[in-house]
Coordinates of C-alpha atoms in Angstrom, one line a residue:
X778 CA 1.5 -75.9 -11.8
X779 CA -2.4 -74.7 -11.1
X780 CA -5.4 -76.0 -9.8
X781 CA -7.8 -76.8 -11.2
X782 CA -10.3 -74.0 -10.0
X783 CA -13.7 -73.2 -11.6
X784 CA -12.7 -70.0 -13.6
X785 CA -16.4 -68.4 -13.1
X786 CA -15.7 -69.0 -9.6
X787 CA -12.4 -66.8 -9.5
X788 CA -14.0 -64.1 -11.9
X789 CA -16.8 -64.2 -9.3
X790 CA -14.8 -63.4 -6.5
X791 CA -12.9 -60.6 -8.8
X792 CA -16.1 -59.2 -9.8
X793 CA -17.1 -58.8 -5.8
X794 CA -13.3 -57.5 -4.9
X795 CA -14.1 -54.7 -7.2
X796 CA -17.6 -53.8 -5.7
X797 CA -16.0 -53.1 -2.7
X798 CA -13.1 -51.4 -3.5
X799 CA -14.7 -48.8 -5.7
X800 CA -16.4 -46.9 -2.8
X801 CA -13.0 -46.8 -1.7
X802 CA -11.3 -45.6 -5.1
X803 CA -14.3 -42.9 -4.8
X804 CA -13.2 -41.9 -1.4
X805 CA -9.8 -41.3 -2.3
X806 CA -10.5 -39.0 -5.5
X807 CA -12.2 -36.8 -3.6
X808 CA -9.9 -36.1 -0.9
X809 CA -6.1 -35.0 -0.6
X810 CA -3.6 -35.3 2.3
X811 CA -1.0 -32.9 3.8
X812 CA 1.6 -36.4 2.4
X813 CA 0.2 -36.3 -1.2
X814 CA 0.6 -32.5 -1.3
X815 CA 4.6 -33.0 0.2
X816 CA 4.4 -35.6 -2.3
X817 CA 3.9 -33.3 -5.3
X818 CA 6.4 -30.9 -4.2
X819 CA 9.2 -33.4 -3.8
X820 CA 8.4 -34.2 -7.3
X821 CA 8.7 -30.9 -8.3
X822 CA 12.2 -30.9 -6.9
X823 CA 12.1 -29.8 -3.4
X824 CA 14.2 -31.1 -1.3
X825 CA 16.3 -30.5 2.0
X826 CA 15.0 -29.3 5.8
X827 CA 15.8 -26.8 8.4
X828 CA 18.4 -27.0 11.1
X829 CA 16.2 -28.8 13.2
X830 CA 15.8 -31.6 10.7
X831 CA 11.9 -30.6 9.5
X832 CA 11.4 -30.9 5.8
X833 CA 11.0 -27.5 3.6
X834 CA 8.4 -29.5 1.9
X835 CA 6.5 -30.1 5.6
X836 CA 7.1 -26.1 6.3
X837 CA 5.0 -25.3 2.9
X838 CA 2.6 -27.5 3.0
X839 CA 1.8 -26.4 6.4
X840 CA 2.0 -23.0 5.8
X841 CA 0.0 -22.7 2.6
X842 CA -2.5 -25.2 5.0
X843 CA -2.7 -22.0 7.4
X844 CA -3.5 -19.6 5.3
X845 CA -6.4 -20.9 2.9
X846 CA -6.8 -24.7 3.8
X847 CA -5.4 -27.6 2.4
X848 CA -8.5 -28.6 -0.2
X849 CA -7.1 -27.1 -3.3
X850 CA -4.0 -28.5 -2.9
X851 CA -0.6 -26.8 -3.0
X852 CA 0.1 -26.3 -6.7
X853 CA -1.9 -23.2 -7.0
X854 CA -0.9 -21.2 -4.5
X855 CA 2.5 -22.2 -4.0
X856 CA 3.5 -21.6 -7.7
X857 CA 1.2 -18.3 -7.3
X858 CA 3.6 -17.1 -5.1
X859 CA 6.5 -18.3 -6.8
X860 CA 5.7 -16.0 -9.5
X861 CA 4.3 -13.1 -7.4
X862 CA 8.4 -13.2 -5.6
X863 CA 10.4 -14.4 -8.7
X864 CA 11.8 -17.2 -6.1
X865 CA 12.5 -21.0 -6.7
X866 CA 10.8 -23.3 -4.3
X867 CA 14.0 -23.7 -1.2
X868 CA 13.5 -20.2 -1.2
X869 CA 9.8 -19.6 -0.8
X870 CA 9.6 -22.7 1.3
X871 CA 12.8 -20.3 4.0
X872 CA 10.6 -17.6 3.5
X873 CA 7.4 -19.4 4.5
X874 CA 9.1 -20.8 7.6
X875 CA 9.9 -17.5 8.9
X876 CA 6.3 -16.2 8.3
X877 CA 7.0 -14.2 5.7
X878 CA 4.5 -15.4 2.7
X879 CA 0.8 -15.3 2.8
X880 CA -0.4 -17.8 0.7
X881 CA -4.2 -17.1 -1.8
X882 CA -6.0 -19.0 -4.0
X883 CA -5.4 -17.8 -7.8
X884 CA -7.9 -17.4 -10.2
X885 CA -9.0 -16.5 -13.9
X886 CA -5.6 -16.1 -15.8
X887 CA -3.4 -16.3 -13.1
X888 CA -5.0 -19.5 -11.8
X889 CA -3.9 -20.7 -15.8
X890 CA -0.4 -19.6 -15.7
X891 CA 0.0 -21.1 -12.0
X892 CA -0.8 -24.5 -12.9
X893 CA 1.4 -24.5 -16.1
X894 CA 4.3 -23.9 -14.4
X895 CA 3.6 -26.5 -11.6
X896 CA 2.6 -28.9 -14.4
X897 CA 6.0 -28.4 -16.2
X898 CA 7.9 -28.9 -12.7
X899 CA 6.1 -31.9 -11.9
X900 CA 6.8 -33.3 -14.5
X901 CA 10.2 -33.1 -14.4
X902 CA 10.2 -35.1 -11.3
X903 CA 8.0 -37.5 -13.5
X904 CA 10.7 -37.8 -16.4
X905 CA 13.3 -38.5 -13.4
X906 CA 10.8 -41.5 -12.8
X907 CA 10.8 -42.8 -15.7
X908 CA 14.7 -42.1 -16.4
X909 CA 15.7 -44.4 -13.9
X910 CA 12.7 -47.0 -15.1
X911 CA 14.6 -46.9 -18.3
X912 CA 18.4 -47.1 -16.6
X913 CA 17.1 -50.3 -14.8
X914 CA 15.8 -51.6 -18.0
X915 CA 19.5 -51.2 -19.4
X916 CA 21.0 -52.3 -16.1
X917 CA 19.4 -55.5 -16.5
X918 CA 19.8 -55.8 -20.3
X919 CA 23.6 -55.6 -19.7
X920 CA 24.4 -57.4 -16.4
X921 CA 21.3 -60.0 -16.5
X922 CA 18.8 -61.1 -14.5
X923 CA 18.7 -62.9 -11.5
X924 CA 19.2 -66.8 -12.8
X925 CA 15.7 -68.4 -11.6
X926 CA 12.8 -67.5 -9.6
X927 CA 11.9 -67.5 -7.0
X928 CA 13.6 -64.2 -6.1
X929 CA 15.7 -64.8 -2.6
X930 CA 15.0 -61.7 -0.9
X931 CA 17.2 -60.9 2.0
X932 CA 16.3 -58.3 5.0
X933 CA 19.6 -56.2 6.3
X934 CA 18.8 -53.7 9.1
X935 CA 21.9 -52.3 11.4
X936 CA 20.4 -48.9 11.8
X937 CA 23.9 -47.3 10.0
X938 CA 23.6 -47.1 6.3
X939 CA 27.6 -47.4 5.7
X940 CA 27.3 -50.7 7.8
X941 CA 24.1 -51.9 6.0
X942 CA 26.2 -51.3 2.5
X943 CA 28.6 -54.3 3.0
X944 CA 26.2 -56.4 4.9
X945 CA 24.3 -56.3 2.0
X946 CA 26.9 -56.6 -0.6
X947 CA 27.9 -59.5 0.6
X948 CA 24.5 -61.3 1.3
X949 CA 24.3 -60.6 -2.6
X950 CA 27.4 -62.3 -3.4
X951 CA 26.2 -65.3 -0.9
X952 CA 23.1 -65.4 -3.3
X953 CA 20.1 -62.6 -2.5
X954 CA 18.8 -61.4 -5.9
X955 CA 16.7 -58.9 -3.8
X956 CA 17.8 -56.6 -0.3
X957 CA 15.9 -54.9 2.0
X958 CA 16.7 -52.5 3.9
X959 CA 14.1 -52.4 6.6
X960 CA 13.0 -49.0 8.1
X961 CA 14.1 -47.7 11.7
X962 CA 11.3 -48.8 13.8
X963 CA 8.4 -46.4 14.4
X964 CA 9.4 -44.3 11.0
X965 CA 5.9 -45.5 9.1
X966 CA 4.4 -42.9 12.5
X967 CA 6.4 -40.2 11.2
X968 CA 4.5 -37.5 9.3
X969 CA 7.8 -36.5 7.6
X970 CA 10.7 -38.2 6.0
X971 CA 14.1 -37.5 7.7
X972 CA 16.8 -36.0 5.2
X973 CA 20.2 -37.5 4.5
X974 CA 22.8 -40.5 5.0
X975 CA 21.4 -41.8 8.8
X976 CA 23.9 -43.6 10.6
X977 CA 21.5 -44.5 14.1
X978 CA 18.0 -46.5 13.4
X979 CA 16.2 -48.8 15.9
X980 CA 16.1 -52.4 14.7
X981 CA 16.3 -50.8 11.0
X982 CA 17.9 -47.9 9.1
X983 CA 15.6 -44.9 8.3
X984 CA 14.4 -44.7 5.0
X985 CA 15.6 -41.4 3.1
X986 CA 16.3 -40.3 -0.2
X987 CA 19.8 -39.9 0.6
X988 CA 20.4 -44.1 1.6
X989 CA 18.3 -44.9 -1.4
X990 CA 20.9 -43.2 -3.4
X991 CA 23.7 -44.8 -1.5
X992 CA 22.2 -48.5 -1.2
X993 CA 21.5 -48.1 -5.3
X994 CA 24.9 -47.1 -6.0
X995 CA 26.9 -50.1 -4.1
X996 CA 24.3 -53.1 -5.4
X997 CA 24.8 -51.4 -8.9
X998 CA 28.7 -51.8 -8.2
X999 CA 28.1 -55.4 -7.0
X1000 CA 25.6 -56.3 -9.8
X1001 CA 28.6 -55.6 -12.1
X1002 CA 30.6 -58.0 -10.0
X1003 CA 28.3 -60.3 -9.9
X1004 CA 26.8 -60.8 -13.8
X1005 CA 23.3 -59.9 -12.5
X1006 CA 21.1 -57.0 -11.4
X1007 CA 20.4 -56.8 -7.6
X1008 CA 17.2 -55.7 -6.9
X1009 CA 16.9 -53.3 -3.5
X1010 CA 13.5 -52.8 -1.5
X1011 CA 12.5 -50.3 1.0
X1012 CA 9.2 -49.4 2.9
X1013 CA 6.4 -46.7 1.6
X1014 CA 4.1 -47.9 4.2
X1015 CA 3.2 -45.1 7.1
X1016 CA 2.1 -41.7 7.0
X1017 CA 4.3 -40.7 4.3
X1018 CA 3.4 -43.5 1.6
X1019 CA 3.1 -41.4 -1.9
X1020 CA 6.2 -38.9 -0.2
X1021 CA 8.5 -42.1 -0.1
X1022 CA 7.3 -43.5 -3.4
X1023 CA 8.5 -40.6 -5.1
X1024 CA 12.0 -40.6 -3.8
X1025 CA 12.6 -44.3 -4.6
X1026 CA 10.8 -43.9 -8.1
X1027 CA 13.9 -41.3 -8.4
X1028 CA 16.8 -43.1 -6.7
X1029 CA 15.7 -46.4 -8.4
X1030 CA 14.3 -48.7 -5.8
X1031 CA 13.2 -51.5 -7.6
X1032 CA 10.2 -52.9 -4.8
X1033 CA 8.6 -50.8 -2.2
X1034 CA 6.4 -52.4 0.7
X1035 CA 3.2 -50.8 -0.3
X1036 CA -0.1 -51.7 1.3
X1037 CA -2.8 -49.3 3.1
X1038 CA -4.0 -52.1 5.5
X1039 CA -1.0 -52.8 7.1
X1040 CA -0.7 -49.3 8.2
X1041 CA -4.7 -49.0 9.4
X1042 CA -4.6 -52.7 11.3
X1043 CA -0.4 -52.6 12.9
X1044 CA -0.2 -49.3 13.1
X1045 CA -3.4 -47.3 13.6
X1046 CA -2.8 -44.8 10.7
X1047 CA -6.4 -43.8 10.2
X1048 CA -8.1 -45.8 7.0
X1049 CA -9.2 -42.5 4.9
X1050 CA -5.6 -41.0 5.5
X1051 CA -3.8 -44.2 4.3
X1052 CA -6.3 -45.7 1.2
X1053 CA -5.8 -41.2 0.1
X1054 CA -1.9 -41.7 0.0
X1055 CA -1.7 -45.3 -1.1
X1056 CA -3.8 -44.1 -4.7
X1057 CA -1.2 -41.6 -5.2
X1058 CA 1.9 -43.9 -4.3
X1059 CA 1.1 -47.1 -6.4
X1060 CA 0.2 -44.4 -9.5
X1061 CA 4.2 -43.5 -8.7
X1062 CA 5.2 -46.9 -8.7
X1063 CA 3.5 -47.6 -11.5
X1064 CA 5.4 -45.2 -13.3
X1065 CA 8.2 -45.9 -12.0
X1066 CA 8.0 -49.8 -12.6
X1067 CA 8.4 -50.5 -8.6
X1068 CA 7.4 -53.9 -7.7
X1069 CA 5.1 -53.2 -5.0
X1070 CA 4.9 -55.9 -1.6
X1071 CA 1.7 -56.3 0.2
X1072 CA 1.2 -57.0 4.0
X1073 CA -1.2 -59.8 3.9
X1074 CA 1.3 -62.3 5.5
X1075 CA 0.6 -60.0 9.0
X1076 CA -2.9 -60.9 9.4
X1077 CA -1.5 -64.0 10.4
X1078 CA 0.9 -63.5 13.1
X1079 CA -2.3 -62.4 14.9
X1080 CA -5.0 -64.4 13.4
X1081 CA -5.4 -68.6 13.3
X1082 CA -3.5 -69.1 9.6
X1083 CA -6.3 -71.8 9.1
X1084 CA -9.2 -70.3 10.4
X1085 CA -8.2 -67.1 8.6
X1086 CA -6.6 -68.1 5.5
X1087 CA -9.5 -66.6 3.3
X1088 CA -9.3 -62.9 4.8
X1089 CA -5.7 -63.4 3.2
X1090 CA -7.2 -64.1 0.0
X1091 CA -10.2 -61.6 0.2
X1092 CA -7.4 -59.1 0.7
X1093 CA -5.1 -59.9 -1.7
X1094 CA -8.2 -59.9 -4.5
X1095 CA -8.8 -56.3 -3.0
X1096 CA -5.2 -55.2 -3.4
X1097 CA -5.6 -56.5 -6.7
X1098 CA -7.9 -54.4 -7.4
X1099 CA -7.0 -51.3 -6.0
X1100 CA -3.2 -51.4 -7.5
X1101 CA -4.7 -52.0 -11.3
X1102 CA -7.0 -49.1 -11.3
X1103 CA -4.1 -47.0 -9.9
X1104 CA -2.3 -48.2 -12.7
X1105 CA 0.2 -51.0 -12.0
X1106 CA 0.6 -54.3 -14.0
X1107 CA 0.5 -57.6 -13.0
X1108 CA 3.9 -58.4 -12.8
X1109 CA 4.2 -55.3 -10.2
X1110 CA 1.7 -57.2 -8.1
X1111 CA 4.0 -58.8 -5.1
X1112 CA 0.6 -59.7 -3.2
X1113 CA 1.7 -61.4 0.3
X1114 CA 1.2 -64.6 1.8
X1115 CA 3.1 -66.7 4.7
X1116 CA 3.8 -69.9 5.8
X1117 CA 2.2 -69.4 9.3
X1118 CA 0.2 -72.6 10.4
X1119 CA 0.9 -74.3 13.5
X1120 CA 3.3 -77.0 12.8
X1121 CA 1.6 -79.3 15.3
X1122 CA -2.0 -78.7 13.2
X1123 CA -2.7 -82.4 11.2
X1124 CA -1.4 -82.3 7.9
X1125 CA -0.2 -78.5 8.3
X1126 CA 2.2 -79.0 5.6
X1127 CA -0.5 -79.6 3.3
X1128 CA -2.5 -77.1 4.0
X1129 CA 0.4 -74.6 3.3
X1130 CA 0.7 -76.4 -0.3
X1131 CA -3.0 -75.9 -0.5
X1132 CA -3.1 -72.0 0.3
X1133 CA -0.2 -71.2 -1.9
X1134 CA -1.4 -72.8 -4.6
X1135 CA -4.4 -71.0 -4.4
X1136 CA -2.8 -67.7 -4.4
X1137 CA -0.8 -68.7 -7.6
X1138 CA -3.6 -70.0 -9.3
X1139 CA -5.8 -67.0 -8.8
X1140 CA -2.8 -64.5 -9.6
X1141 CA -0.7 -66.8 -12.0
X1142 CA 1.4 -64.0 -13.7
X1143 CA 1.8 -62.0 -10.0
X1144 CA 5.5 -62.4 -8.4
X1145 CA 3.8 -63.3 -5.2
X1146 CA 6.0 -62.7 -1.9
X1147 CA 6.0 -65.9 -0.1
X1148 CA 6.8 -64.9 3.9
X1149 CA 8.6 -67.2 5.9
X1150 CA 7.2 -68.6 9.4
X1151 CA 7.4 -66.3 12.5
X1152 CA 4.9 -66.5 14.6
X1153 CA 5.3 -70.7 15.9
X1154 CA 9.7 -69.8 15.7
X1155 CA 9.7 -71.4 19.2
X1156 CA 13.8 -70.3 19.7
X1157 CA 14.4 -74.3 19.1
X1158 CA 16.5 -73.0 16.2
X1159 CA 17.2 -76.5 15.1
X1160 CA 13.2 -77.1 14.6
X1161 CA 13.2 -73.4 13.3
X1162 CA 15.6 -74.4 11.0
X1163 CA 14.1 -77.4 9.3
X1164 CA 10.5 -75.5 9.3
X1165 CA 12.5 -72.9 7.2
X1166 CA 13.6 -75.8 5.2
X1167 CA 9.8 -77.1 4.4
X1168 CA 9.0 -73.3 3.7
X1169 CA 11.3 -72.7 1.3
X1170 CA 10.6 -76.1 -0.9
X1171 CA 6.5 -75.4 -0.4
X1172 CA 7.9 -71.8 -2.1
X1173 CA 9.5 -73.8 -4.7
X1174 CA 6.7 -75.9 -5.9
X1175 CA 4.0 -73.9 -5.7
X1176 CA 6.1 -71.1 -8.2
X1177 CA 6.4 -68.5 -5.4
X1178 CA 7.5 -65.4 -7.0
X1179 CA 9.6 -64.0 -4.3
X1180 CA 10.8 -65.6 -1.4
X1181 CA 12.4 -63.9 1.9
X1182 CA 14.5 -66.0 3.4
X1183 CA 13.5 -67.1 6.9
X1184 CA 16.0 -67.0 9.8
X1185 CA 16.0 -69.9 12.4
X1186 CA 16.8 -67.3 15.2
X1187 CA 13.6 -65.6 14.8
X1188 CA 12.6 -64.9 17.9
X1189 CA 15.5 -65.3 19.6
X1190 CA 18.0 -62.5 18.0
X1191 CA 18.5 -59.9 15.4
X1192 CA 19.9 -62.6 13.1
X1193 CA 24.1 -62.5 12.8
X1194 CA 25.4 -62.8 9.8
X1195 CA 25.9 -66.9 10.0
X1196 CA 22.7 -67.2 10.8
X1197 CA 22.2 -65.3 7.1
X1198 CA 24.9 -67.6 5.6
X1199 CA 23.4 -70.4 6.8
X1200 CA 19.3 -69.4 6.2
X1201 CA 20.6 -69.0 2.1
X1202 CA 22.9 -72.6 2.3
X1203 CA 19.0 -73.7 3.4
X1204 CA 17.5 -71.5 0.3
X1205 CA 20.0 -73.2 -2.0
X1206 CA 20.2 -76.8 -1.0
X1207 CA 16.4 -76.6 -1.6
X1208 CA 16.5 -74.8 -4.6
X1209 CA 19.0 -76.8 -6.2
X1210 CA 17.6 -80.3 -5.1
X1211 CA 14.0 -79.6 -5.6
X1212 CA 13.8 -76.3 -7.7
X1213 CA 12.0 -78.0 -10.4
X1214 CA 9.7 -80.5 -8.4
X1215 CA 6.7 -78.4 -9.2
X1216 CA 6.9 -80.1 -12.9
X1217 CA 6.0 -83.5 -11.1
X1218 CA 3.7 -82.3 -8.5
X1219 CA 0.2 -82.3 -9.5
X1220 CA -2.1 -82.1 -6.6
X1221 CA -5.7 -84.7 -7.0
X1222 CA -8.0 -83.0 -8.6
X1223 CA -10.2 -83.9 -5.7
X1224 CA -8.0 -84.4 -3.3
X1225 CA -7.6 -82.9 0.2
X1226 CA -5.3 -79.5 -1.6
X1227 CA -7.8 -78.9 -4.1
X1228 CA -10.7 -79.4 -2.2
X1229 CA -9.1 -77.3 1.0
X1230 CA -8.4 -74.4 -1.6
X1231 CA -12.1 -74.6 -3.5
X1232 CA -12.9 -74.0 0.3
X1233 CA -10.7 -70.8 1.2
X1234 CA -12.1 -69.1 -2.0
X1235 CA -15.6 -69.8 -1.4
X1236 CA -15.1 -68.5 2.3
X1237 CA -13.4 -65.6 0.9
X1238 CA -16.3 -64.9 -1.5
X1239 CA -19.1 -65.4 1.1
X1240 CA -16.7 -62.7 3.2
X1241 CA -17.2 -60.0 -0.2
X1242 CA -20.3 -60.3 -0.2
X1243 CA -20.5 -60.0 3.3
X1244 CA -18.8 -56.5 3.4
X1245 CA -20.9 -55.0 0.2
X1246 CA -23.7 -55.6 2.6
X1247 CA -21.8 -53.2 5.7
X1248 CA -23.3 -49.9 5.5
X1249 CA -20.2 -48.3 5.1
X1250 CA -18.2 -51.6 3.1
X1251 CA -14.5 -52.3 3.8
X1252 CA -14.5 -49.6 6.1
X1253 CA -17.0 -51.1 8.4
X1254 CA -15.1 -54.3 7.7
X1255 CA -12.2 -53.1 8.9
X1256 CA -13.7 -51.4 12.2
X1257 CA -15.0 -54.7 13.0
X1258 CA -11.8 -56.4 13.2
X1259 CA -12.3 -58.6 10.1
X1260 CA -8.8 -58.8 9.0
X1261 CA -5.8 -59.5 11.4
X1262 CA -8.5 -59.0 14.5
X1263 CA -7.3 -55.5 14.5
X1264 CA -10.5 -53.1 14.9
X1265 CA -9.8 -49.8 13.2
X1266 CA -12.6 -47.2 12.6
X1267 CA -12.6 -44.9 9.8
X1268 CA -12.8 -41.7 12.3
X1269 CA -9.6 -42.6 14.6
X1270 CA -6.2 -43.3 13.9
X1271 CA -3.2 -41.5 13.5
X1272 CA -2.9 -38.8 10.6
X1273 CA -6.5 -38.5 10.1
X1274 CA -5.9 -34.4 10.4
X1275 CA -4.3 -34.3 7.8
X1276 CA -6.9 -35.1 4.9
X1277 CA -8.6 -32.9 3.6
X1278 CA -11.9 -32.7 1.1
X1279 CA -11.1 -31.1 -2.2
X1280 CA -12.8 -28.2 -3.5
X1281 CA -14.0 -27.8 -6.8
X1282 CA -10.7 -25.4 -7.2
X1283 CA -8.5 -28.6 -6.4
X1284 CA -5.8 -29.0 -8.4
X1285 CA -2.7 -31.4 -8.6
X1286 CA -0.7 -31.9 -11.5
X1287 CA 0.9 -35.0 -10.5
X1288 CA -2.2 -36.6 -10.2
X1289 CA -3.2 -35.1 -13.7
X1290 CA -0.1 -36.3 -15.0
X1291 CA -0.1 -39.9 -13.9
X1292 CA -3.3 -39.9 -14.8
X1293 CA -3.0 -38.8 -18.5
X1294 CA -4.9 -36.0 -18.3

């Protein structure tokens, strides 16, 4: 089911989505960060941290950032030295700790043999990427699939990744075909990624290559069980976005959270900082074949869903846009929306029809993420409930491609696990009584959902060309508080000191690599 929406009318709003994200894709060519740096060693294959718990790929980074400067990038100098002391990279990064290496920029022939040998360990981390692309591709071939769509998608958080394991297990075997394991809070501030299995989080579990692995290996053993491949999701959002998209590109996440502007407008991570390391992680996932998940469905827990339902789709067109040229396809493309209108607005049910049908109609071959509501959950977890219920069928007739089950103690608790039990009894009653209804439903062409989604996309046009005419673009947009009323200059925010203009000298053979250059 579509609408039936002008097609020059969607081209024209494509054509403006690109206008203003190409300043931005200029932007981030021309710069690096200290995370897309750590990045590119991690790929390489360093892993591990000091006592204290700091990464050796934070401690080389840094170090080689002393000495000449971050805007040639790593590769150079780091696989210089390498050669200079006949060391592997744990070594050099110990050594570099302690003080012990000073770092130069190569040049001439030794600047050559440097960057062949960071080439051919970067891309062995990129083989590992596409490896475990390859073992899902299998996994799925010889378990299945999940048996319809939408996806149910199912949050688990206890903070202890041996806790979250069975939790999540057995929220597959009640029906999730996708978990997520939410991140402790705070982690996306973190300007490292903690090492190992983590058994204390805050409201989530932190996100490390070591509870990828562990998360993968038990949904593997219960997608055996099961007859179908579970799909697990984690968060590359924060200061360490292209870091944490390399890890779960290796341990075989199959979704990452993935979207710059959630970090600029809910967490102040500076804009250049963030748009830098989100062109570097959606090339990973894109590679990798991760699913990414946008954040657009947070604009709305701060701003009117009505009055702002085009910034949603102005962003989502700019996501769009910005995760093709870095290479992903469109059925990577989880662009996010939510079911977030007052319930007491006239005809609010509507309306949600209307503005999910617009997403789907603009981005028809997109598994769009379909977010449940939060912000009117009241703690009347019997109205909670049913509102959950009227989600979850607007999910099914619009063709949602993902849907995240909504928990009528929002607001109230960090759900139990019968409140999970009974949120996917509400997933499947609907599902199985209405699954289908979308092959009936066909909106008036002229009626109040068409005509109330021809309206979002012309607002969301008018908004386009609104910011190509901001001296500075989406930048300026996003200082003004366009989107989510969060105001967010482009010379503030956390991380900012760690970008860095590259040099003509810059070099980066992950980028190259991804790249096919």
């Amino acid at each position: 089911m579509r609408l039936d929406l002008d097609p020059r009318t969607i081209a024209q709003a494509r054509a403006l989505a690109a206008k203003v994200g190409d300043p931005i894709v200029e932007l981030a060519t021309k710069h690096t960060t200290v995370a897309v740096e750590r990045a590119t060693l991690r790929l390489a294959g360093l892993a591990g941290a000091d006592p204290d718990g700091t990464p050796w790929v934070n401690h080389l980074v840094d170090a080689v950032r002393a000495d000449i400067g971050l805007e040639h990038g790593i590769a150079l100098p780091v696989w210089q030295a390498l050669a200079a002391r006949n060391n592997d990279l744990t070594r050099l990064a110990e050594e570099a700790a302690a003080g012990q290496v000073t770092f130069r920029l190569p040049e001439g022939a030794e600047a050559e043999l440097a960057a062949k040998h960071a080439r051919e360990a970067v891309g062995a981390g990129i083989a590992r990427l596409d490896a475990s692309r390859v073992t899902r591709e299998r996994m799925i071939a010889e378990t299945g699939d999940a048996p319809r769509k939408p996806w149910i998608y199912l949050i688990v958080a206890t903070g202890d990744i041996y806790e979250d394991i069975p939790q999540a297990q057995a929220a597959a075997r009640e029906g999730a075909d996708i978990i997520a394991v939410i991140r402790s809070t705070g982690q996306s501030l973190l300007d490292y990624v903690p090492e190992g299995a983590t058994r204390e989080g805050f409201a989530g579990t932190y996100a490390t290559q070591e509870n990828f692995r562990l998360m993968r290996a038990a949904l593997d053993e219960t997608s055996r069980e099961l007859g179908r491949y579970v799909r697990l999701t984690n968060y590359a959002s924060g200061l360490c976005m292209p870091e944490i998209a390399a890890l779960a590109g290796m341990e075989r996440l199959d979704m990452m959270l993935n979207d710059s502007m959630y970090g600029i407008l809910f967490r102040d991570i500076n804009p250049v900082r963030t748009f830098v390391d989100q062109r570097l992680s959606r090339q990973i996932h894109a590679r990798a074949g991760i699913i990414i998940n946008t954040g657009e469905d947070n604009y709305l827990t701060t701003a009117d869903a009505v009055e702002a339902a085009h910034t949603v789709t102005t962003s989502q067109l700019l996501n769009e846009y910005f995760a093709k040229e870095a290479g992903l396809e469109d059925w990577q493309l989880g662009l996010g929306h939510a079911f977030e209108i007052n319930p007491d607005v006239p005809d609010s049910f509507r309306l949600e029809l209307a503005h999910a049908l617009l997403a789907k109609t603009i981005f028809p071959d997109a598994p769009l993420k379909w977010m449940p509501p939060t912000r009117h959950m009241t703690g009347d977890i019997f109205k909670g409930y049913l509102l959950d219920g009227f989600f979850n069928l607007a999910g099914a007739m619009t063709d949602q491609g993902i849907l995240l089950v909504g928990m009528m103690t929002e607001a109230v608790v960090t759900p139990w696990l019968s409140d999970r039990d009974l949120a996917l009894q509400n997933v499947r009653y609907v599902m199985d009584a209405a699954g289908r209804l979308g092959e009936d439903f066909h909106p008036a062409p002229d009626g109040f959902i068409a005509n109330r989604a021809r309206e979002v996309l012309g607002e969301s046009i008018d908004l386009l060309e609104k910011i190509i005419d901001e001296p500075n673009g989406l930048l300026d947009a996003i200082a003004d508080g366009t989107f989510g009323l969060m105001k967010r200059p482009a010379d503030a925010g956390k991380g900012l000191e760690g970008v860095a203009e590259k040099s003509e000298a810059y070099y980066n053979p992950a980028s190259d690599i991804l790249e096919g250059k």
